[in-house]
Coordinates of C-alpha atoms in Angstrom, one line a residue:
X2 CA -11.1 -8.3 -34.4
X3 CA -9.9 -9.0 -30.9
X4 CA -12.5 -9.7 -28.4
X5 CA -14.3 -7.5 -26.0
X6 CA -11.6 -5.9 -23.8
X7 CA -12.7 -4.0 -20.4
X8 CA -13.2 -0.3 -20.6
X9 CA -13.7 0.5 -17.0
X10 CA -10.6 1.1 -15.4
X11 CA -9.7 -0.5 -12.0
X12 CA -7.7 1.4 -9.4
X13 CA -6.4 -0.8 -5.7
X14 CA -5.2 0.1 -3.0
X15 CA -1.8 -1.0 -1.6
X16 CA -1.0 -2.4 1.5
X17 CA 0.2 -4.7 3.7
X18 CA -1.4 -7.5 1.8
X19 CA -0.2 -6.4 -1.5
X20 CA 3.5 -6.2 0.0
X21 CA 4.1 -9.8 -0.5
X22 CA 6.9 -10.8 -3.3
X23 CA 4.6 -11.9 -6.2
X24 CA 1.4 -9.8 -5.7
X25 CA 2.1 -7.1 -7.2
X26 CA 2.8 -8.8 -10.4
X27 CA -0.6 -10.9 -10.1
X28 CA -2.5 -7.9 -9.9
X29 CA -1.4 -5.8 -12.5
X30 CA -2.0 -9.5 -15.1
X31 CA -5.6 -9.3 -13.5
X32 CA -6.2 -5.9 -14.4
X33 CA -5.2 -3.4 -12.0
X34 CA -4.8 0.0 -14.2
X35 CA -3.5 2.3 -11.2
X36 CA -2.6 2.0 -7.5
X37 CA -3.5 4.1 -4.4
X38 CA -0.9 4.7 -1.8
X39 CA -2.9 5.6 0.8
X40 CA -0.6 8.6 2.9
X41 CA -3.1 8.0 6.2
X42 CA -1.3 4.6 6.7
X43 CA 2.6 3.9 6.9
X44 CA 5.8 6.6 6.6
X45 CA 6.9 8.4 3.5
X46 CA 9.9 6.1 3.2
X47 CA 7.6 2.7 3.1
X48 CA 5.2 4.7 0.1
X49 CA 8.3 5.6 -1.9
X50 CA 9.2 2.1 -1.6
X51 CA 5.9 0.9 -2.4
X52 CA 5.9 3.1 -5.4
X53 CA 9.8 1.6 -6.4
X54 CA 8.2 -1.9 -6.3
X55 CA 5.0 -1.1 -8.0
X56 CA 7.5 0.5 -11.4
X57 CA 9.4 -2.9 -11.0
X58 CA 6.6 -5.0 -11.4
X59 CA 4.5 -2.8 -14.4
X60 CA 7.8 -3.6 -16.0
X61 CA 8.3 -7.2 -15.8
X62 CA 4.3 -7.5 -16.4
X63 CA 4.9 -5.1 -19.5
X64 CA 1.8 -3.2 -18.7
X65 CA 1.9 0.9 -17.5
X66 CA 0.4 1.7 -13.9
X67 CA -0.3 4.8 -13.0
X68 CA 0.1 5.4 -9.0
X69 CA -2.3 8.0 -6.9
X70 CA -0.9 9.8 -3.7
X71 CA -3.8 9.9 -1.5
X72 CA -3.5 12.5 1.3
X73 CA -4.5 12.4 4.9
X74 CA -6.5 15.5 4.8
X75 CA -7.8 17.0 7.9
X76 CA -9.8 13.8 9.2
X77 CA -10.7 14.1 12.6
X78 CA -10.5 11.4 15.0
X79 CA -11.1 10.7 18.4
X80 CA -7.7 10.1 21.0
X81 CA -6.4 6.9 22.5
X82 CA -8.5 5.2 25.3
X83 CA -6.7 3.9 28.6
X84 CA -7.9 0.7 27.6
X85 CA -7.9 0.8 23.7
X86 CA -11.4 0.8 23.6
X87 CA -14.6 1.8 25.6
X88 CA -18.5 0.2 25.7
X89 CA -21.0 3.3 25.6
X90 CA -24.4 2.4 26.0
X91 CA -27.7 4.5 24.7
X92 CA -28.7 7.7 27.2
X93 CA -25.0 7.7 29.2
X94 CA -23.3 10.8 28.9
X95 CA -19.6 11.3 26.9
X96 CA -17.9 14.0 26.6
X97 CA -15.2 15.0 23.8
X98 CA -12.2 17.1 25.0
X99 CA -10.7 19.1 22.6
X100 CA -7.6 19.7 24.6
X101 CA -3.4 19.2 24.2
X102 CA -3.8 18.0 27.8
X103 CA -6.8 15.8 27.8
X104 CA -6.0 12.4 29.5
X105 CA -6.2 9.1 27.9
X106 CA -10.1 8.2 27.4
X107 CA -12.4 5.9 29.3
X108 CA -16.0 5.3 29.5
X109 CA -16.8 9.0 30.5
X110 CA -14.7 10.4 28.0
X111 CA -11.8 10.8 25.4
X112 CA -10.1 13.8 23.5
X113 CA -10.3 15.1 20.1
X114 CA -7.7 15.8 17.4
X115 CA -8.8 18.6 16.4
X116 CA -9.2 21.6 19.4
X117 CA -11.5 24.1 17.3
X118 CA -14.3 21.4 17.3
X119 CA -16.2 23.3 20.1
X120 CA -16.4 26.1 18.0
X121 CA -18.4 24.2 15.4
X122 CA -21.1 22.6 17.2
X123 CA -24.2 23.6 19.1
X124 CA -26.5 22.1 20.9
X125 CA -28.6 19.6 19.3
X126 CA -25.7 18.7 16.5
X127 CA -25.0 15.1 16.1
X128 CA -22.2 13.6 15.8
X129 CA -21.6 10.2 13.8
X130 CA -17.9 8.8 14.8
X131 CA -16.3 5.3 14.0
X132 CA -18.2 5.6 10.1
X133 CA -21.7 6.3 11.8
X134 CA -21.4 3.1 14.2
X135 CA -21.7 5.8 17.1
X136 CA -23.6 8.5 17.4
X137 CA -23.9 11.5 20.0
X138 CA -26.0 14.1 20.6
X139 CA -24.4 17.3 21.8
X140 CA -25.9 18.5 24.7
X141 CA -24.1 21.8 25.4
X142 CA -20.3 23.2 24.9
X143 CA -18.4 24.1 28.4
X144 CA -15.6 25.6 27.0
X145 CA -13.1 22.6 25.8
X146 CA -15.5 20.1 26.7
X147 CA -18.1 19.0 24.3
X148 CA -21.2 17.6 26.5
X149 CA -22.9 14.6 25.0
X150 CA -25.6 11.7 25.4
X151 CA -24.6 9.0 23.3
X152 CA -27.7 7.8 21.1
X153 CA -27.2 4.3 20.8
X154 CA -25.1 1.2 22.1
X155 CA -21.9 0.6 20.8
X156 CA -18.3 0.0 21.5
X157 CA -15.7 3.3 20.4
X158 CA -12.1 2.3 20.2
X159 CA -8.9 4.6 19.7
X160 CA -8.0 6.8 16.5
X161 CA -11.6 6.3 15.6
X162 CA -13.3 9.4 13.2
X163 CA -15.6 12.1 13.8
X164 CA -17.9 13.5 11.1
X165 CA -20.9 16.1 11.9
X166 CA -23.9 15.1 10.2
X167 CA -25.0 17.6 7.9
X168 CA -21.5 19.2 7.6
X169 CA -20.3 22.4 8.4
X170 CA -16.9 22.0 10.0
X171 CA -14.5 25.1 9.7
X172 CA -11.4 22.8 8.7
X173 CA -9.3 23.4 5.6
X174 CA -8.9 20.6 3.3
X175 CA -4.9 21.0 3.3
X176 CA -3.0 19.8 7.0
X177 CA 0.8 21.1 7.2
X178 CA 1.2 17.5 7.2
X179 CA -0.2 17.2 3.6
X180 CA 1.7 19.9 2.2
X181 CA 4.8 18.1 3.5
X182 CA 3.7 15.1 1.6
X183 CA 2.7 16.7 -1.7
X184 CA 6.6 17.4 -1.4
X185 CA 7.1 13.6 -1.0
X186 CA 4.4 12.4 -3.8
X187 CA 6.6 14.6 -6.2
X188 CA 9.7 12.9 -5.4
X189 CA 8.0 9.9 -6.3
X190 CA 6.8 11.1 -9.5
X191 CA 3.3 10.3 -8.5
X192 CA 0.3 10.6 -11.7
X193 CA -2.3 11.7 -9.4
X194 CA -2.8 13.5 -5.8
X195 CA -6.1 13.1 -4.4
X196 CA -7.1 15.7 -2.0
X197 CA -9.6 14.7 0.8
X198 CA -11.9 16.4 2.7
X199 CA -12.4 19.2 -0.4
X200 CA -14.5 22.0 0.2
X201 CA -14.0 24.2 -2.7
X202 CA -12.1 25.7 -5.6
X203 CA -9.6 27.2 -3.9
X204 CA -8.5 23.8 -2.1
X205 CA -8.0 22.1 -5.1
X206 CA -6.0 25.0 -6.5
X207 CA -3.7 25.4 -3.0
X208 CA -3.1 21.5 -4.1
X209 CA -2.1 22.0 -7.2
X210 CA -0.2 25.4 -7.0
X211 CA 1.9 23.4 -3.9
X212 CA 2.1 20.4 -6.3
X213 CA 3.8 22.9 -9.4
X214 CA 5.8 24.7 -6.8
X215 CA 7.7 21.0 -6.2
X216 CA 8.0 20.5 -10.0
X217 CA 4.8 18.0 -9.9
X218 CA 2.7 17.5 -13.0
X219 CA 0.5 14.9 -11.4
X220 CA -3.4 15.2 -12.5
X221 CA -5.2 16.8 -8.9
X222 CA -7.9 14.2 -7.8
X223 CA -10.8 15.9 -5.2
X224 CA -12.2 13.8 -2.9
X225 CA -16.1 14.7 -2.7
X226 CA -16.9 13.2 1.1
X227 CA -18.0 16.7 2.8
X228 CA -21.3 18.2 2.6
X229 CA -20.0 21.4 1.9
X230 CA -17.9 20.0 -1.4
X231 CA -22.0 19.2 -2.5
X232 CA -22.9 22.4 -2.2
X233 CA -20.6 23.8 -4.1
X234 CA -20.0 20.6 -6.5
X235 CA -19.5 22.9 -9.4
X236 CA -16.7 24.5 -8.9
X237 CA -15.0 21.5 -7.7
X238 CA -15.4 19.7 -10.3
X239 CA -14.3 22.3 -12.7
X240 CA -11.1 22.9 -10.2
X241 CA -9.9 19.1 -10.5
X242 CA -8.8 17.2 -13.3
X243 CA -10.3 13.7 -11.8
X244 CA -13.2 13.6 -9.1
X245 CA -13.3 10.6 -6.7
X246 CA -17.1 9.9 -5.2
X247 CA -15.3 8.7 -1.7
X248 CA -18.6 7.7 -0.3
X249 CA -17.2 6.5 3.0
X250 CA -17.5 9.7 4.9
X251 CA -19.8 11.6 2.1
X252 CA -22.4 8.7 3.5
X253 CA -21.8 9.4 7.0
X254 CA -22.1 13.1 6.7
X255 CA -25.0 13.5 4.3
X256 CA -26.9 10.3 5.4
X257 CA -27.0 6.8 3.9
X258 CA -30.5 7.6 2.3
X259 CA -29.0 10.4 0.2
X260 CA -25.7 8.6 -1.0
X261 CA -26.8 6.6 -4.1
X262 CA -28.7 9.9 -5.6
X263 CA -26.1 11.6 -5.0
X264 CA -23.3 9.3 -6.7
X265 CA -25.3 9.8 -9.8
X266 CA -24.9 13.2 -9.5
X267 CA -21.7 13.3 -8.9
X268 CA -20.9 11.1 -11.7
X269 CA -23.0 13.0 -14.1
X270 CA -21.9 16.5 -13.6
X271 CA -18.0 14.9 -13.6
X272 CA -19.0 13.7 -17.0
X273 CA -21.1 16.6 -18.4
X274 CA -17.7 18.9 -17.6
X275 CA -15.5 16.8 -18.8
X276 CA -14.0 15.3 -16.1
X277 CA -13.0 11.7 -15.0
X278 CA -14.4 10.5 -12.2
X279 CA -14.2 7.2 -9.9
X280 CA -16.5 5.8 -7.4
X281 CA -15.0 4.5 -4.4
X282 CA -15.2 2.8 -1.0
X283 CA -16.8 -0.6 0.2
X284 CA -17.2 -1.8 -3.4
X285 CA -16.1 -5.6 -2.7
X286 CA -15.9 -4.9 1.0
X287 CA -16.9 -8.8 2.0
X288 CA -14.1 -9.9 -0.4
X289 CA -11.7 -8.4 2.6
X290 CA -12.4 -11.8 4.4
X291 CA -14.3 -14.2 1.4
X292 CA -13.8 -14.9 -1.9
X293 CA -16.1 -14.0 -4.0
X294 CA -18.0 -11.1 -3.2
X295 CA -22.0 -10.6 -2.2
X296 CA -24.6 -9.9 -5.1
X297 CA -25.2 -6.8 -3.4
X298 CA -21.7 -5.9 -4.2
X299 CA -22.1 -7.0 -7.6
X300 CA -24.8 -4.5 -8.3
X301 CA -23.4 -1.9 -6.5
X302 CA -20.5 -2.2 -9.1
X303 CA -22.2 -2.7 -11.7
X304 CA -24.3 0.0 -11.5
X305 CA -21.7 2.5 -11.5
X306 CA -20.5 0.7 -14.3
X307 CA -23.7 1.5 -16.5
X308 CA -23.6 5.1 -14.8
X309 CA -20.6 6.1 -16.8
X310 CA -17.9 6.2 -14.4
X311 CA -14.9 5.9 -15.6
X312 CA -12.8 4.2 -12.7
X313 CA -13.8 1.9 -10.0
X314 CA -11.9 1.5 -6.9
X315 CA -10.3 -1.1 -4.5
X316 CA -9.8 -0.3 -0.7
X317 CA -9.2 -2.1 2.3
X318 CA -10.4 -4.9 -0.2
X319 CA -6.5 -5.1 -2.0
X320 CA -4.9 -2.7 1.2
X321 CA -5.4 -5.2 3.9
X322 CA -7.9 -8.5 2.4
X323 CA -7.0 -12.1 2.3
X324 CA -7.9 -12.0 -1.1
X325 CA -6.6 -9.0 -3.3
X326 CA -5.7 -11.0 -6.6
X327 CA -9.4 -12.3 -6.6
X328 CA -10.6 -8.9 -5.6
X329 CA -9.3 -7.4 -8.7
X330 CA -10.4 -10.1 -10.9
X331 CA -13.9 -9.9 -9.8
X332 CA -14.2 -6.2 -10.1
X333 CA -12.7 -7.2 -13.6
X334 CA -15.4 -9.5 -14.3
X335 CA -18.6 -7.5 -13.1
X336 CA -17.1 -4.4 -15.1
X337 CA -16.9 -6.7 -18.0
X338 CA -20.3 -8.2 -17.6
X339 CA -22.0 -5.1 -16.9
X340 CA -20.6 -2.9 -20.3
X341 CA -21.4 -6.7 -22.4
X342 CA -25.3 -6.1 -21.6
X343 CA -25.5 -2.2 -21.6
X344 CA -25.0 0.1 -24.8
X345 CA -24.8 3.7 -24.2
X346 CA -26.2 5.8 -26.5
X347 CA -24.6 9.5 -27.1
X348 CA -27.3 11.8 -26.8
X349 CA -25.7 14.4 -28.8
X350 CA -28.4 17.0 -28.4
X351 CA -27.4 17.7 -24.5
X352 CA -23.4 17.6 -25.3
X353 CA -21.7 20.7 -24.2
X354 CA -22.5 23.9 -26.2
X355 CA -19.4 26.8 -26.8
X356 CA -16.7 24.5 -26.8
X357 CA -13.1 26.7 -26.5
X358 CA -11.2 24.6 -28.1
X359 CA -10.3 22.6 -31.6
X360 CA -9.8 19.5 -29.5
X361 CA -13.0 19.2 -28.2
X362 CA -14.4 20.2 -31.4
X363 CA -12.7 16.9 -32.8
X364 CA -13.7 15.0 -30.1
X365 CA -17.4 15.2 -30.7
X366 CA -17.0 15.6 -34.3
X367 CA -15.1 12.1 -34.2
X368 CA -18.0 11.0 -32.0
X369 CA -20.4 11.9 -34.1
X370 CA -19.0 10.4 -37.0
X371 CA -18.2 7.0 -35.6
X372 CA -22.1 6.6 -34.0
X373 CA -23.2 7.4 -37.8
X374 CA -21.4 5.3 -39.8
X375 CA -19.9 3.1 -38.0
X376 CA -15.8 2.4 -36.9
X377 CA -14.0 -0.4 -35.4
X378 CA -11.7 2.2 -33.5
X379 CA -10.8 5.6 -32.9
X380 CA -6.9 6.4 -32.7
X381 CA -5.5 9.7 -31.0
X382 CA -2.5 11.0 -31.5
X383 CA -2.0 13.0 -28.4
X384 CA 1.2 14.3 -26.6
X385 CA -0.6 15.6 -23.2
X386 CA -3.7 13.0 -23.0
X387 CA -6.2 16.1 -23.4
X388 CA -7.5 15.0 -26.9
X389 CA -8.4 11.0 -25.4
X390 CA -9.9 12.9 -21.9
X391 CA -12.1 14.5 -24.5
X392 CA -13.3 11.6 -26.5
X393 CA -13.8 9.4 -23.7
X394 CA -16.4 12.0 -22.4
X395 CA -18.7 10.2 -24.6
X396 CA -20.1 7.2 -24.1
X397 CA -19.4 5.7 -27.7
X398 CA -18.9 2.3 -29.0
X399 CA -15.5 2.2 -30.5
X400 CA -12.4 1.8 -27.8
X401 CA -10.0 4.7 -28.0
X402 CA -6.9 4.1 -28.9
X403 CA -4.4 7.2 -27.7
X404 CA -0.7 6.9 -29.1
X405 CA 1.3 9.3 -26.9
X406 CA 5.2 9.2 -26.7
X407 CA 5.4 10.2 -23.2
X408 CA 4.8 7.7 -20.3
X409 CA 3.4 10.5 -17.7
X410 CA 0.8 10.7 -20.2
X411 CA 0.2 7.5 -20.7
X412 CA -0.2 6.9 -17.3
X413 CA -2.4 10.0 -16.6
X414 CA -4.7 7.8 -19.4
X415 CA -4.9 4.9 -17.7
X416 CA -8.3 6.4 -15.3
X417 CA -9.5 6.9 -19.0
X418 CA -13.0 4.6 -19.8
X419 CA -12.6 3.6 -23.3
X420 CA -9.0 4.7 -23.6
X421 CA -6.1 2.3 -24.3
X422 CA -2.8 4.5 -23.7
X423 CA -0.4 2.9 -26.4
X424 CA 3.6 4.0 -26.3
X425 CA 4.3 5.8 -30.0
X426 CA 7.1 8.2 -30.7
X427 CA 5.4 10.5 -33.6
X428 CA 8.9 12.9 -33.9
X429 CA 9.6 14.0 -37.2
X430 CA 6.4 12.2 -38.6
X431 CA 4.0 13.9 -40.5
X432 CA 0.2 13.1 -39.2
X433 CA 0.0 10.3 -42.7
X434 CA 3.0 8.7 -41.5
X435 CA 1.8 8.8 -37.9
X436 CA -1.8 7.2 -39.0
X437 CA -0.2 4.6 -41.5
X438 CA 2.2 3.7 -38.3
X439 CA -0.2 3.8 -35.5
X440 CA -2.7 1.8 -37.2
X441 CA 0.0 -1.1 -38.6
X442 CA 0.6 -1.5 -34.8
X443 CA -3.1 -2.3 -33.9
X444 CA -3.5 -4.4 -36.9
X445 CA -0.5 -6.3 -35.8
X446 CA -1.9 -6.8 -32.5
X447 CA -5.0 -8.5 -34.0
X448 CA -7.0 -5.3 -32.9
X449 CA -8.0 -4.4 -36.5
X450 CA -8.6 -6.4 -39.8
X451 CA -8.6 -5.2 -43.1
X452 CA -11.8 -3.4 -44.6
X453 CA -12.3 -2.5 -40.9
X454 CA -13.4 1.4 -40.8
X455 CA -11.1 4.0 -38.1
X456 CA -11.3 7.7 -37.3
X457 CA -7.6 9.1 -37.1
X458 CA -6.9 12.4 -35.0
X459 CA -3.8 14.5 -34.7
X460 CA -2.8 18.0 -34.9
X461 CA -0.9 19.5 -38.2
X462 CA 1.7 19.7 -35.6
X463 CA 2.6 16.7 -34.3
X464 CA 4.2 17.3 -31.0
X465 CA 2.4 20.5 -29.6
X466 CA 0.1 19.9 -26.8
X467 CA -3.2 20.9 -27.4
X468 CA -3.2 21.4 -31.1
X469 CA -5.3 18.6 -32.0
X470 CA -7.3 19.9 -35.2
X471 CA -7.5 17.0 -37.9
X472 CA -9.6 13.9 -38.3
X473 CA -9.6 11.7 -41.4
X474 CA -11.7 8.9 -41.6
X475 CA -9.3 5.6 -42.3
X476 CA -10.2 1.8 -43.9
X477 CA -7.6 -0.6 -43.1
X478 CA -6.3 -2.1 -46.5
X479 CA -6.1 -6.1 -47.6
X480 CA -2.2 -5.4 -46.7
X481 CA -3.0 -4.0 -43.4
X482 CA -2.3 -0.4 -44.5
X483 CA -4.6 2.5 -44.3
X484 CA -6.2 3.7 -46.9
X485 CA -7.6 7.5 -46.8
X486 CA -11.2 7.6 -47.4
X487 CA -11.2 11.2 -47.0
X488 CA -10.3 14.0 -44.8
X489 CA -13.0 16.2 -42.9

C-alpha cells in the first residue's frame, strides 16, 4: 500500500510571480490542484494566456489542474489621490465624494467608485477602507458628499477599498464588467467561476444562468465576504456548487472577533449540504516576503484542515510572493501533518435525512460499510463527478478513487477532499469489466495489494450521469484481480 497521500486540496493564485518560465511546472510537482486567475488584476487577453500556459504545463507535469475565474464583483474602492497617497490623522475630518466629477483626492478628501454610497449610510455608520487599516465615522450626508471624522491615524493611498461595517450596502453582486467576463472565463473553458460579493440565491443563479447562456459548464463558486451573504447563508450555499470562506472582507465587515466562529460555520453548513467548500485569504501571508511561514499561520491552516474543508487557498502568497514554490509546499506539508494526527469520525446519526437521490443513497451506504468493516479504498465510477462530491461529504478513512472519462470532470474533482480524479474510458464496459479494470490500474500503481478489501460503485448504466445505483464490495486477488465478495 502506497503511503499516506494528501487529501486536502490546494488552490494558488497566479500572478506575476508565477509568470516566470519554470514555475508553473514547479508548482503543480509541489501540489497545486487548481489555480485562481484573479479577473481584478490584469486584461482578459493576459488571463486567457495565463490559462494557455497553465494547460501546457499540467501536461508536461502529467498531472490535471483545474483553473477558477475569479470575478471582480462590485468592490468598492476609493479614487486616485493627487499625490498617490494621503496621511489622515485621528479627529480630522474626510469627506468621500461620490461624484463622476470629483477631483483627484488630497488630505481633505477623495472620490468614490461607486455614486449610490450616500444613499447607504447614515450618520453614525463606520466605515473600514484599505482592509480595516482606516476607519471613518460618518458624520452626516450633504448630498454627494459623505461627511466624516477619521477615527484613527493612518496613511490611505489610491484604488484603496471601502467596506461598511456591519453590511448593508445596496450593490448587486454581478458588475456589467463581470458579465462581460463570465463571457471571457467561457472562452477559456474555465472549471470554476467564483462570484464575489454574493448576497443571495438569485446572484448565484444570474451567474450561472449568464455562465449556460455562453455554453459554460464551469462549477459556480460564491464568495461568502458580505454580511448580508451570512444572513442568508442557507440559500447560498444551496445556490452554489463550491463555497469559498473569502475572509478578507467577510473580516472587515463583520469584525475580526467574529471571523473564526464564523469560518466554522461556514464550513459546516457547506459540508452538512453537501457542498465543497474552501477557506481563503492570508493563509501563509508572511510567506509573501519569507520563507517559511509563522506558527500562527501554521495553525491557522491547520485548523481548517481538521475542520473539514475541503480546499485551502493561496493568494497574494503564489500571485505576487518571492516564494510561491515554497508556499505551496508548506501548505502541502501542514495539510499533510495536520490529517496524519487527526481521524475524523462519521457520525452517521446527524447525516442528512430524505436523501432524493440513488447516489447519495450509495454514498452513505458505501460510507457506512467501509467505517464497519474496513476498506483500503473506495472507487467511483462516475461520468459527471456527482457520485465522488457525495462520498467525499463524509469524513471517512479510505481515499476516493473516482474514474471518470471526461477531463471537465475530472478537473471539477480536483477541489474534492479525499477524491483522486483518475482518467478511465468505461464505454461499452459492463460495471464487472469496469471494476476488474479500474482496480488493476490502482493495483498497478502500488495503491492496492492483494487481500486488500475495496467498495466499487457504478450505475447499471455506465455512461448516464447521475445513475449511480450499485455497490459491491471487492477483495483484490493474489493476481491482482478482483474478486466479488458479494453485491449489496
Amino acid at each position: 500500500m502506497s503511503e499516506h497521500r494528501r487529501r486536502t486540496r490546494i488552490l494558488a493564485t497566479l500572478g506575476p510571480a508565477t509568470d516566470p518560465p519554470g514555475v508553473l511546472d514547479a508548482i503543480f510537482r509541489a501540489g497545486v490542484d487548481v489555480v485562481r486567475l484573479n479577473f481584478s488584476h490584469g486584461d482578459p487577453a493576459g488571463q486567457v494566456a495565463r490559462a494557455e500556459a497553465v494547460r501546457e504545463a499540467a501536461a508536461r507535469v502529467g498531472v490535471e489542474v483545474g483553473i477558477l475565474a475569479d470575478l471582480p464583483g462590485p468592490k468598492i474602492r476609493v479614487e486616485r489621490f493627487a499625490e498617490g497617497k494621503v496621511v489622515l490623522k485621528a479627529g480630522d475630518r474626510f469627506d468621500l465624494v461620490a461624484s463622476e466629477d470629483a477631483p483627484p483626492g488630497t488630505r481633505h478628501e477623495v472620490g468614490v467608485s461607486y455614486l449610490g454610497l450616500p444613499g447607504d449610510l447614515s450618520p453614525g455608520d463606520v466605515l473600514m477602507l484599505d482592509d480595516g487599516m482606516v476607519q471613518l465615522k460618518v458624520e452626516r450626508i450633504e448630498g454627494q458628499r459623505i461627511v466624516n471624522t477619521v477615527l484613527n491615524d493612518s496613511v490611505l493611498s489610491d484604488r484603496k477599498g471601502l467596506n461598511k461595517l456591519g453590511g448593508g450596502l445596496s450593490l448587486g453582486a454581478l458588475t456589467e464588467r463581470d458579465k462581460e467576463l463570465i463571457g471571457v472565463a467561457a472562452q477559456i473553458g474555465v472549471d470554476f467561476i467564483a462570484v464575489s460579493f454574493c448576497r443571495n440565491a438569485a446572484d448565484m443563479e444570474e451567474a450561472r444562468s449568464i455562465a449556460r447562456s455562453h455554453g459554460c459548464d464551469a462549477a459556480l463558486v460564491s464568495k461568502v465576504e458580505r454580511a448580508e451573504a451570512i444572513e442568508n447563508l442557507a440559500e447560498v450555499i444551496d445556490a452554489s456548487d463550491v463555497v469559498m470562506v473569502a475572509r478578507g472582507d467577510l473580516g472587515v465587515e463583520i469584525g475580526d472577533a467574529e471571523l473564526p466562529g464564523l469560518q466554522k460555520k461556514i464550513i459546516r453548513e457547506s459540508l452538512a449540504r453537501n457542498k465543497v467548500v474552501i477557506t481563503a485569504t492570508q493563509m501563509l501571508q508572511s510567506m509573501v516576503d519569507s520563507p517559511i511561514p509563522t506558527r500562527a499561520e501554521v495553525l491557522d491552516v491547520a485548523n481548517a484542515v481538521i475542520d473539514g474543508t475541503d480546499a485551502v487557498m493561496l493568494s497574494a502568497e503564489t500571485a505576487a510572493g518571492n516564494f510561491p514554490v515554497r508556499a505551496v509546499e508548506a501548505m502541502a506539508r501542514i495539510c499533510m501533518g495536520a490529517e496524519r494526527q487527526f481521524a475524523h469520525d462519521t457520525d452517521f446519526e446527524k447525516a442528512q435525512r430524505g436523501l432524493e437521490h440513488a447516489d447519495q443513497a450509495i454514498a452513505m451506504a458505501t460510507m457506512f460499510i467501509s467505517e464497519h468493516i474496513g476498506v483500503a479504498a473506495i472507487v467511483a465510477m462516475t461520468e459527471s463527478g456527482g457520485t465522488a462530491r457525495h462520498l467525499s461529504r463524509f469524513r471517512a478513512g479510505p481515499p476516493i478513487y473516482a474514474f471518470s472519462r471526461h477531463a471537465g470532470a475530472r478537473r471539477r474533482m480536483a477541489l474534492m477532499r479525499d477524491v483522486y480524479p483518475t482518467d478511465y474510458d468505461s464505454r461499452g464496459q459492463t460495471p464487472r469489466e469496469a471494476a476488474r479494470g479500474s482496480i488493476r490500474l490502482l493495483v498497478e500503481a502500488g495503491v492496492l495489494d492483494p487481500g486488500n478489501r475495496v467498495v466499487f460503485t457504478s450505475g447499471e448504466h455506465m455512461e448516464t450521469h447521475g445513475a449511480t445505483n450499485t455497490l459491491r464490495l471487492l477483495q483484490v486477488g493474489e493476481d491482482g484481480r478482483a474478486e466479488g465478495l458479494g453485491e449489496l
